[in-house]
Amino acid sequence: MRRAGRAHAALAAVAAASLWGTTGTAQALGPPGTDPVSVGAIRICIGALVLVVLAAAAGSRSRAGSARPVPVEPDRSRRAPVAVLLGLGGLAVAAYQACFFLGVERAGVAVGTVITLGLAPLATGALGLLLGERLGGRWSVATAGAVLGVVLLVVGTAGASPVEPIGVAAAVGAALSYAGYTVAARGLLLRGVPGMTAMAGLFSIGAVVLSPALTRADLSWLATGRGLAVALWLGVVATGVSYVLFQRGLAGLAAGTVATLSLAEPVTATLLGVLVLQERLSGLSAVGMALIVLALLLLAAPRRAARPLVP
C-alpha cells in the first residue's frame, strides 16, 4: 500500500508539472498585447479563486477525505505556527512570479530558466531538512541527471542573449521562492492542514500581494475571446487543477522529491512547442529531454520491498 501510495503521489506531481508546462504555449497562443506580468497576476488571482472554491467544497463534504501524509521522522515542522507557514508560503508564491519573469527578461530565457529550474530541486531539498526529511542516493542521482537534462534542453533551444547580474539574482530568487512555498505547503500538510486548504491559503495571499500589478497593467486583451480562454486555462487548469495535484504529490512524498519530479515541466513545454508552435527540436535538446525523463523514471520507480529474514 505504501508503494502504491508513493506511485500515485509521484504521478500526481508529474501531472501537475505537465500542466505547468502548458503556460508558455497558452501565452503564445493568446492575443496581441499580453505581457508576462499581467498574465502571471491574472493566473494567480483566478487560480486562488478556484482553489478557495474547491477547498470550501471539500470542507463541506468531509475533512476525512483530505490527503494527509505520514509525518517524516522527526517532524520538526511542528515548531512553526500555521500562520507563519501560510504567510511565508504566500509571499513565496508571489515572489516566484515576479522573480521568474524578471530573471527571464534580464538574463535571457536560457540562463533564467536553467538557473531557476536547476536550483529549485536543490534548494527545496536543503530547506526540506528543516522538516526532518532525508533524501537518499537515488534522489541525488536523479536530481543531478534531471538538472543536467534541463541545461541541455534549454541551451539546445535558446539563442544567445545578453545576461544582466540582476537577472541572475532574480532567477536565483525564483528558485528559492519555489523552494519556500513547496516546503511551506509540505509543513502545513505535516501539521494536519488539509491539502486543499493549504493551497487555497497560499495562493490567496499570493494573489493579494500581486493584485496591485493589475492596476497598472493593460488588460484589454482579456476582453477578447482568445484572451479570456487563455486566462481561464492558465488560472483554472494550469494553476487550480495543477496545484490540487501538486498537494497530492506533497502529501505522499518529500518536498525535495516533488521538486525534482516537477522538472517534467520543461519536457512538456518543449513537446508543445514542437507539436503546436512548430518549433524545432535540436539533437542536444532531445538528449536533454531524454535524460530528464530517465531521471524522473528513476525517482518515481517504486523501491524494492525488503526481503523478510528467514531463520
PDB file of C-alpha atoms in Angstrom, residues 41-288:
ATOM      1  CA  ALA A  41      -1.012  38.119 -11.909  1.00  0.00           C
ATOM      2  CA  ILE A  42      -4.260  37.095 -13.615  1.00  0.00           C
ATOM      3  CA  ARG A  43      -3.216  33.467 -13.451  1.00  0.00           C
ATOM      4  CA  ILE A  44      -2.558  33.598  -9.698  1.00  0.00           C
ATOM      5  CA  CYS A  45      -5.774  35.520  -8.946  1.00  0.00           C
ATOM      6  CA  ILE A  46      -8.002  33.122 -10.908  1.00  0.00           C
ATOM      7  CA  GLY A  47      -6.127  30.123  -9.543  1.00  0.00           C
ATOM      8  CA  ALA A  48      -6.562  31.342  -5.978  1.00  0.00           C
ATOM      9  CA  LEU A  49     -10.311  31.748  -6.510  1.00  0.00           C
ATOM     10  CA  VAL A  50     -10.570  28.225  -7.933  1.00  0.00           C
ATOM     11  CA  LEU A  51      -8.604  26.760  -5.027  1.00  0.00           C
ATOM     12  CA  VAL A  52     -10.753  28.610  -2.463  1.00  0.00           C
ATOM     13  CA  VAL A  53     -13.935  27.218  -4.068  1.00  0.00           C
ATOM     14  CA  LEU A  54     -12.509  23.689  -4.179  1.00  0.00           C
ATOM     15  CA  ALA A  55     -11.313  23.922  -0.576  1.00  0.00           C
ATOM     16  CA  ALA A  56     -14.749  25.114   0.568  1.00  0.00           C
ATOM     17  CA  ALA A  57     -16.438  22.289  -1.330  1.00  0.00           C
ATOM     18  CA  ALA A  58     -14.060  19.708   0.128  1.00  0.00           C
ATOM     19  CA  GLY A  59     -14.567  21.073   3.631  1.00  0.00           C
ATOM     20  CA  SER A  60     -18.339  20.972   3.337  1.00  0.00           C
ATOM     21  CA  ARG A  61     -18.258  17.299   2.332  1.00  0.00           C
ATOM     22  CA  SER A  62     -15.777  15.960   4.804  1.00  0.00           C
ATOM     23  CA  ARG A  63     -12.291  16.665   6.031  1.00  0.00           C
ATOM     24  CA  ALA A  64     -11.705  12.960   6.379  1.00  0.00           C
ATOM     25  CA  GLY A  65     -11.109  12.599   2.646  1.00  0.00           C
ATOM     26  CA  SER A  66      -8.257  15.146   2.541  1.00  0.00           C
ATOM     27  CA  ALA A  67      -4.844  13.776   1.626  1.00  0.00           C
ATOM     28  CA  ARG A  68      -2.644  13.801   4.706  1.00  0.00           C
ATOM     29  CA  PRO A  69       0.881  12.413   4.700  1.00  0.00           C
ATOM     30  CA  VAL A  70       2.552  10.227   7.248  1.00  0.00           C
ATOM     31  CA  PRO A  71       4.912  12.669   9.000  1.00  0.00           C
ATOM     32  CA  VAL A  72       8.588  12.133   8.353  1.00  0.00           C
ATOM     33  CA  GLU A  73      10.806  11.472  11.298  1.00  0.00           C
ATOM     34  CA  PRO A  74      11.436  13.670  13.161  1.00  0.00           C
ATOM     35  CA  ASP A  75       8.591  16.105  12.381  1.00  0.00           C
ATOM     36  CA  ARG A  76      10.315  19.428  13.032  1.00  0.00           C
ATOM     37  CA  SER A  77       7.606  21.307  11.107  1.00  0.00           C
ATOM     38  CA  ARG A  78       5.502  21.469  14.266  1.00  0.00           C
ATOM     39  CA  ARG A  79       7.808  24.142  15.607  1.00  0.00           C
ATOM     40  CA  ALA A  80       6.473  26.670  13.092  1.00  0.00           C
ATOM     41  CA  PRO A  81       2.921  28.004  13.624  1.00  0.00           C
ATOM     42  CA  VAL A  82       0.442  27.523  10.796  1.00  0.00           C
ATOM     43  CA  ALA A  83       0.039  31.286  10.370  1.00  0.00           C
ATOM     44  CA  VAL A  84       3.793  31.708   9.868  1.00  0.00           C
ATOM     45  CA  LEU A  85       3.936  28.943   7.272  1.00  0.00           C
ATOM     46  CA  LEU A  86       0.936  30.396   5.436  1.00  0.00           C
ATOM     47  CA  GLY A  87       2.391  33.906   5.437  1.00  0.00           C
ATOM     48  CA  LEU A  88       5.855  32.908   4.284  1.00  0.00           C
ATOM     49  CA  GLY A  89       4.499  30.464   1.717  1.00  0.00           C
ATOM     50  CA  GLY A  90       2.062  33.026   0.296  1.00  0.00           C
ATOM     51  CA  LEU A  91       4.821  35.622  -0.048  1.00  0.00           C
ATOM     52  CA  ALA A  92       6.956  32.991  -1.795  1.00  0.00           C
ATOM     53  CA  VAL A  93       4.137  32.281  -4.280  1.00  0.00           C
ATOM     54  CA  ALA A  94       4.032  35.966  -5.227  1.00  0.00           C
ATOM     55  CA  ALA A  95       7.814  36.329  -5.246  1.00  0.00           C
ATOM     56  CA  TYR A  96       8.222  33.397  -7.612  1.00  0.00           C
ATOM     57  CA  GLN A  97       6.093  35.051 -10.296  1.00  0.00           C
ATOM     58  CA  ALA A  98       7.914  38.385 -10.076  1.00  0.00           C
ATOM     59  CA  CYS A  99      11.410  36.905  -9.831  1.00  0.00           C
ATOM     60  CA  PHE A 100      10.984  34.359 -12.615  1.00  0.00           C
ATOM     61  CA  PHE A 101       9.656  36.840 -15.164  1.00  0.00           C
ATOM     62  CA  LEU A 102      12.347  39.387 -14.248  1.00  0.00           C
ATOM     63  CA  GLY A 103      15.033  36.708 -14.457  1.00  0.00           C
ATOM     64  CA  VAL A 104      13.950  35.575 -17.915  1.00  0.00           C
ATOM     65  CA  GLU A 105      13.722  39.173 -19.128  1.00  0.00           C
ATOM     66  CA  ARG A 106      17.115  40.363 -17.821  1.00  0.00           C
ATOM     67  CA  ALA A 107      19.169  37.148 -18.021  1.00  0.00           C
ATOM     68  CA  GLY A 108      17.589  35.627 -21.105  1.00  0.00           C
ATOM     69  CA  VAL A 109      15.274  32.656 -21.445  1.00  0.00           C
ATOM     70  CA  ALA A 110      18.067  30.067 -21.398  1.00  0.00           C
ATOM     71  CA  VAL A 111      20.037  31.371 -18.436  1.00  0.00           C
ATOM     72  CA  GLY A 112      16.989  32.377 -16.396  1.00  0.00           C
ATOM     73  CA  THR A 113      15.250  29.043 -16.920  1.00  0.00           C
ATOM     74  CA  VAL A 114      18.349  26.936 -16.234  1.00  0.00           C
ATOM     75  CA  ILE A 115      19.154  28.795 -13.014  1.00  0.00           C
ATOM     76  CA  THR A 116      15.581  28.632 -11.731  1.00  0.00           C
ATOM     77  CA  LEU A 117      14.833  25.018 -12.651  1.00  0.00           C
ATOM     78  CA  GLY A 118      18.335  23.846 -11.819  1.00  0.00           C
ATOM     79  CA  LEU A 119      18.489  25.351  -8.333  1.00  0.00           C
ATOM     80  CA  ALA A 120      14.860  24.737  -7.331  1.00  0.00           C
ATOM     81  CA  PRO A 121      15.178  20.993  -6.506  1.00  0.00           C
ATOM     82  CA  LEU A 122      18.469  21.556  -4.683  1.00  0.00           C
ATOM     83  CA  ALA A 123      17.069  24.474  -2.668  1.00  0.00           C
ATOM     84  CA  THR A 124      13.906  22.523  -1.870  1.00  0.00           C
ATOM     85  CA  GLY A 125      15.900  19.517  -0.718  1.00  0.00           C
ATOM     86  CA  ALA A 126      18.025  21.738   1.526  1.00  0.00           C
ATOM     87  CA  LEU A 127      15.003  23.506   3.035  1.00  0.00           C
ATOM     88  CA  GLY A 128      13.318  20.130   3.466  1.00  0.00           C
ATOM     89  CA  LEU A 129      15.932  19.342   6.109  1.00  0.00           C
ATOM     90  CA  LEU A 130      14.021  21.759   8.347  1.00  0.00           C
ATOM     91  CA  LEU A 131      11.127  19.285   8.186  1.00  0.00           C
ATOM     92  CA  GLY A 132      13.406  16.380   9.065  1.00  0.00           C
ATOM     93  CA  GLU A 133      13.307  14.950   5.537  1.00  0.00           C
ATOM     94  CA  ARG A 134      16.111  12.647   4.456  1.00  0.00           C
ATOM     95  CA  LEU A 135      16.865  12.390   0.751  1.00  0.00           C
ATOM     96  CA  GLY A 136      18.956   9.386  -0.241  1.00  0.00           C
ATOM     97  CA  GLY A 137      21.282   8.433  -3.032  1.00  0.00           C
ATOM     98  CA  ARG A 138      18.523   7.810  -5.543  1.00  0.00           C
ATOM     99  CA  TRP A 139      17.300  11.392  -5.173  1.00  0.00           C
ATOM    100  CA  SER A 140      20.841  12.729  -5.588  1.00  0.00           C
ATOM    101  CA  VAL A 141      21.460  10.751  -8.787  1.00  0.00           C
ATOM    102  CA  ALA A 142      18.025  11.540 -10.255  1.00  0.00           C
ATOM    103  CA  THR A 143      18.285  15.247  -9.401  1.00  0.00           C
ATOM    104  CA  ALA A 144      21.773  15.554 -10.883  1.00  0.00           C
ATOM    105  CA  GLY A 145      20.626  13.820 -14.073  1.00  0.00           C
ATOM    106  CA  ALA A 146      17.460  15.912 -14.347  1.00  0.00           C
ATOM    107  CA  VAL A 147      19.304  19.200 -13.792  1.00  0.00           C
ATOM    108  CA  LEU A 148      21.865  18.268 -16.450  1.00  0.00           C
ATOM    109  CA  GLY A 149      18.982  17.399 -18.757  1.00  0.00           C
ATOM    110  CA  VAL A 150      17.394  20.810 -18.160  1.00  0.00           C
ATOM    111  CA  VAL A 151      20.677  22.517 -19.060  1.00  0.00           C
ATOM    112  CA  LEU A 152      20.982  20.558 -22.312  1.00  0.00           C
ATOM    113  CA  LEU A 153      17.303  21.046 -23.147  1.00  0.00           C
ATOM    114  CA  VAL A 154      17.268  24.803 -22.651  1.00  0.00           C
ATOM    115  CA  VAL A 155      20.691  25.511 -24.162  1.00  0.00           C
ATOM    116  CA  GLY A 156      19.748  23.472 -27.227  1.00  0.00           C
ATOM    117  CA  THR A 157      16.611  25.524 -27.877  1.00  0.00           C
ATOM    118  CA  ALA A 158      17.632  29.075 -26.929  1.00  0.00           C
ATOM    119  CA  GLY A 159      19.782  31.557 -28.765  1.00  0.00           C
ATOM    120  CA  ALA A 160      22.365  33.900 -27.351  1.00  0.00           C
ATOM    121  CA  SER A 161      21.065  36.829 -25.292  1.00  0.00           C
ATOM    122  CA  PRO A 162      22.669  39.413 -23.013  1.00  0.00           C
ATOM    123  CA  VAL A 163      22.878  38.469 -19.350  1.00  0.00           C
ATOM    124  CA  GLU A 164      22.486  41.085 -16.612  1.00  0.00           C
ATOM    125  CA  PRO A 165      23.513  40.400 -12.991  1.00  0.00           C
ATOM    126  CA  ILE A 166      20.073  41.475 -11.747  1.00  0.00           C
ATOM    127  CA  GLY A 167      18.540  38.810 -13.989  1.00  0.00           C
ATOM    128  CA  VAL A 168      20.763  36.121 -12.499  1.00  0.00           C
ATOM    129  CA  ALA A 169      19.873  37.283  -8.980  1.00  0.00           C
ATOM    130  CA  ALA A 170      16.160  37.242  -9.852  1.00  0.00           C
ATOM    131  CA  ALA A 171      16.412  33.705 -11.233  1.00  0.00           C
ATOM    132  CA  VAL A 172      18.090  32.581  -8.015  1.00  0.00           C
ATOM    133  CA  GLY A 173      15.299  34.323  -6.114  1.00  0.00           C
ATOM    134  CA  ALA A 174      12.716  32.422  -8.170  1.00  0.00           C
ATOM    135  CA  ALA A 175      14.352  29.098  -7.288  1.00  0.00           C
ATOM    136  CA  LEU A 176      14.422  29.992  -3.590  1.00  0.00           C
ATOM    137  CA  SER A 177      10.799  31.175  -3.768  1.00  0.00           C
ATOM    138  CA  TYR A 178       9.686  27.884  -5.313  1.00  0.00           C
ATOM    139  CA  ALA A 179      11.519  26.006  -2.583  1.00  0.00           C
ATOM    140  CA  GLY A 180       9.936  28.266   0.022  1.00  0.00           C
ATOM    141  CA  TYR A 181       6.306  27.695  -0.900  1.00  0.00           C
ATOM    142  CA  THR A 182       6.867  23.991  -1.576  1.00  0.00           C
ATOM    143  CA  VAL A 183       8.378  23.398   1.855  1.00  0.00           C
ATOM    144  CA  ALA A 184       5.750  25.641   3.477  1.00  0.00           C
ATOM    145  CA  ALA A 185       2.982  23.595   1.856  1.00  0.00           C
ATOM    146  CA  ARG A 186       4.604  20.353   2.978  1.00  0.00           C
ATOM    147  CA  GLY A 187       4.940  21.753   6.502  1.00  0.00           C
ATOM    148  CA  LEU A 188       1.246  22.644   6.571  1.00  0.00           C
ATOM    149  CA  LEU A 189       0.346  19.123   5.476  1.00  0.00           C
ATOM    150  CA  LEU A 190       2.552  17.654   8.206  1.00  0.00           C
ATOM    151  CA  ARG A 191       0.647  19.734  10.745  1.00  0.00           C
ATOM    152  CA  GLY A 192      -2.631  18.192   9.595  1.00  0.00           C
ATOM    153  CA  VAL A 193      -3.873  21.099   7.484  1.00  0.00           C
ATOM    154  CA  PRO A 194      -5.948  19.681   4.577  1.00  0.00           C
ATOM    155  CA  GLY A 195      -4.099  19.982   1.291  1.00  0.00           C
ATOM    156  CA  MET A 196      -6.802  21.989  -0.471  1.00  0.00           C
ATOM    157  CA  THR A 197      -6.989  24.433   2.426  1.00  0.00           C
ATOM    158  CA  ALA A 198      -3.215  24.864   2.404  1.00  0.00           C
ATOM    159  CA  MET A 199      -3.081  25.580  -1.327  1.00  0.00           C
ATOM    160  CA  ALA A 200      -6.045  27.974  -1.155  1.00  0.00           C
ATOM    161  CA  GLY A 201      -4.416  29.898   1.678  1.00  0.00           C
ATOM    162  CA  LEU A 202      -1.013  30.175  -0.004  1.00  0.00           C
ATOM    163  CA  PHE A 203      -2.401  31.322  -3.331  1.00  0.00           C
ATOM    164  CA  SER A 204      -4.892  33.724  -1.780  1.00  0.00           C
ATOM    165  CA  ILE A 205      -2.038  35.523  -0.031  1.00  0.00           C
ATOM    166  CA  GLY A 206      -0.021  35.463  -3.249  1.00  0.00           C
ATOM    167  CA  ALA A 207      -2.951  36.920  -5.179  1.00  0.00           C
ATOM    168  CA  VAL A 208      -3.383  39.757  -2.681  1.00  0.00           C
ATOM    169  CA  VAL A 209       0.311  40.612  -2.937  1.00  0.00           C
ATOM    170  CA  LEU A 210       0.259  40.579  -6.763  1.00  0.00           C
ATOM    171  CA  SER A 211      -3.080  42.337  -7.250  1.00  0.00           C
ATOM    172  CA  PRO A 212      -1.592  45.893  -7.293  1.00  0.00           C
ATOM    173  CA  ALA A 213       0.247  44.941 -10.504  1.00  0.00           C
ATOM    174  CA  LEU A 214      -3.123  44.637 -12.236  1.00  0.00           C
ATOM    175  CA  THR A 215      -3.962  48.288 -11.591  1.00  0.00           C
ATOM    176  CA  ARG A 216      -1.000  49.359 -13.756  1.00  0.00           C
ATOM    177  CA  ALA A 217      -1.346  46.718 -16.473  1.00  0.00           C
ATOM    178  CA  ASP A 218      -3.154  46.888 -19.808  1.00  0.00           C
ATOM    179  CA  LEU A 219      -5.875  44.242 -19.525  1.00  0.00           C
ATOM    180  CA  SER A 220      -7.652  44.986 -22.791  1.00  0.00           C
ATOM    181  CA  TRP A 221      -6.590  41.562 -24.086  1.00  0.00           C
ATOM    182  CA  LEU A 222      -8.993  39.986 -21.573  1.00  0.00           C
ATOM    183  CA  ALA A 223     -11.947  41.436 -23.497  1.00  0.00           C
ATOM    184  CA  THR A 224     -11.254  39.131 -26.458  1.00  0.00           C
ATOM    185  CA  GLY A 225     -12.487  35.565 -26.652  1.00  0.00           C
ATOM    186  CA  ARG A 226      -8.995  34.197 -27.117  1.00  0.00           C
ATOM    187  CA  GLY A 227      -7.657  36.268 -24.246  1.00  0.00           C
ATOM    188  CA  LEU A 228     -10.390  35.069 -21.905  1.00  0.00           C
ATOM    189  CA  ALA A 229      -9.782  31.459 -22.939  1.00  0.00           C
ATOM    190  CA  VAL A 230      -6.052  31.825 -22.200  1.00  0.00           C
ATOM    191  CA  ALA A 231      -6.744  33.418 -18.814  1.00  0.00           C
ATOM    192  CA  LEU A 232      -9.194  30.661 -17.844  1.00  0.00           C
ATOM    193  CA  TRP A 233      -6.837  27.903 -18.953  1.00  0.00           C
ATOM    194  CA  LEU A 234      -3.924  29.387 -17.029  1.00  0.00           C
ATOM    195  CA  GLY A 235      -5.984  30.117 -13.927  1.00  0.00           C
ATOM    196  CA  VAL A 236      -8.338  27.136 -13.741  1.00  0.00           C
ATOM    197  CA  VAL A 237      -6.251  24.321 -15.234  1.00  0.00           C
ATOM    198  CA  ALA A 238      -2.587  25.333 -15.112  1.00  0.00           C
ATOM    199  CA  THR A 239      -2.951  26.718 -11.586  1.00  0.00           C
ATOM    200  CA  GLY A 240      -6.126  25.467  -9.867  1.00  0.00           C
ATOM    201  CA  VAL A 241      -6.133  21.861 -11.089  1.00  0.00           C
ATOM    202  CA  SER A 242      -2.338  21.611 -11.169  1.00  0.00           C
ATOM    203  CA  TYR A 243      -1.970  22.597  -7.519  1.00  0.00           C
ATOM    204  CA  VAL A 244      -4.662  20.148  -6.487  1.00  0.00           C
ATOM    205  CA  LEU A 245      -2.374  17.513  -8.000  1.00  0.00           C
ATOM    206  CA  PHE A 246       0.692  19.186  -6.502  1.00  0.00           C
ATOM    207  CA  GLN A 247      -0.625  18.945  -2.938  1.00  0.00           C
ATOM    208  CA  ARG A 248      -1.419  15.273  -3.503  1.00  0.00           C
ATOM    209  CA  GLY A 249       2.180  14.750  -4.514  1.00  0.00           C
ATOM    210  CA  LEU A 250       3.390  16.590  -1.419  1.00  0.00           C
ATOM    211  CA  ALA A 251       1.066  14.502   0.745  1.00  0.00           C
ATOM    212  CA  GLY A 252       2.972  11.329  -0.082  1.00  0.00           C
ATOM    213  CA  LEU A 253       6.499  12.417  -0.966  1.00  0.00           C
ATOM    214  CA  ALA A 254       9.262  14.573   0.465  1.00  0.00           C
ATOM    215  CA  ALA A 255       9.367  18.172  -0.745  1.00  0.00           C
ATOM    216  CA  GLY A 256      12.727  17.636  -2.459  1.00  0.00           C
ATOM    217  CA  THR A 257      11.421  14.609  -4.340  1.00  0.00           C
ATOM    218  CA  VAL A 258       8.375  16.527  -5.577  1.00  0.00           C
ATOM    219  CA  ALA A 259      10.617  19.394  -6.696  1.00  0.00           C
ATOM    220  CA  THR A 260      12.723  17.024  -8.794  1.00  0.00           C
ATOM    221  CA  LEU A 261       9.634  15.412 -10.333  1.00  0.00           C
ATOM    222  CA  SER A 262       8.456  18.919 -11.221  1.00  0.00           C
ATOM    223  CA  LEU A 263      11.228  19.065 -13.820  1.00  0.00           C
ATOM    224  CA  ALA A 264       8.732  17.343 -16.103  1.00  0.00           C
ATOM    225  CA  GLU A 265       7.564  20.913 -16.791  1.00  0.00           C
ATOM    226  CA  PRO A 266      10.254  21.813 -19.388  1.00  0.00           C
ATOM    227  CA  VAL A 267       9.719  18.474 -21.146  1.00  0.00           C
ATOM    228  CA  THR A 268       6.027  19.269 -21.632  1.00  0.00           C
ATOM    229  CA  ALA A 269       6.802  22.831 -22.683  1.00  0.00           C
ATOM    230  CA  THR A 270       9.307  21.625 -25.299  1.00  0.00           C
ATOM    231  CA  LEU A 271       6.974  18.991 -26.724  1.00  0.00           C
ATOM    232  CA  LEU A 272       4.152  21.515 -27.030  1.00  0.00           C
ATOM    233  CA  GLY A 273       6.500  23.968 -28.683  1.00  0.00           C
ATOM    234  CA  VAL A 274       7.379  21.370 -31.309  1.00  0.00           C
ATOM    235  CA  LEU A 275       3.877  19.964 -31.839  1.00  0.00           C
ATOM    236  CA  VAL A 276       1.780  23.135 -31.518  1.00  0.00           C
ATOM    237  CA  LEU A 277       4.060  26.082 -32.232  1.00  0.00           C
ATOM    238  CA  GLN A 278       6.096  24.293 -34.931  1.00  0.00           C
ATOM    239  CA  GLU A 279       9.393  24.900 -33.130  1.00  0.00           C
ATOM    240  CA  ARG A 280      12.465  22.836 -33.980  1.00  0.00           C
ATOM    241  CA  LEU A 281      13.959  20.325 -31.577  1.00  0.00           C
ATOM    242  CA  SER A 282      17.745  20.128 -31.773  1.00  0.00           C
ATOM    243  CA  GLY A 283      19.717  16.978 -31.079  1.00  0.00           C
ATOM    244  CA  LEU A 284      21.087  18.485 -27.865  1.00  0.00           C
ATOM    245  CA  SER A 285      17.568  19.287 -26.659  1.00  0.00           C
ATOM    246  CA  ALA A 286      16.409  15.757 -27.468  1.00  0.00           C
ATOM    247  CA  VAL A 287      19.244  14.300 -25.401  1.00  0.00           C
ATOM    248  CA  GLY A 288      18.397  16.636 -22.523  1.00  0.00           C
TER     249      GLY A 288
END
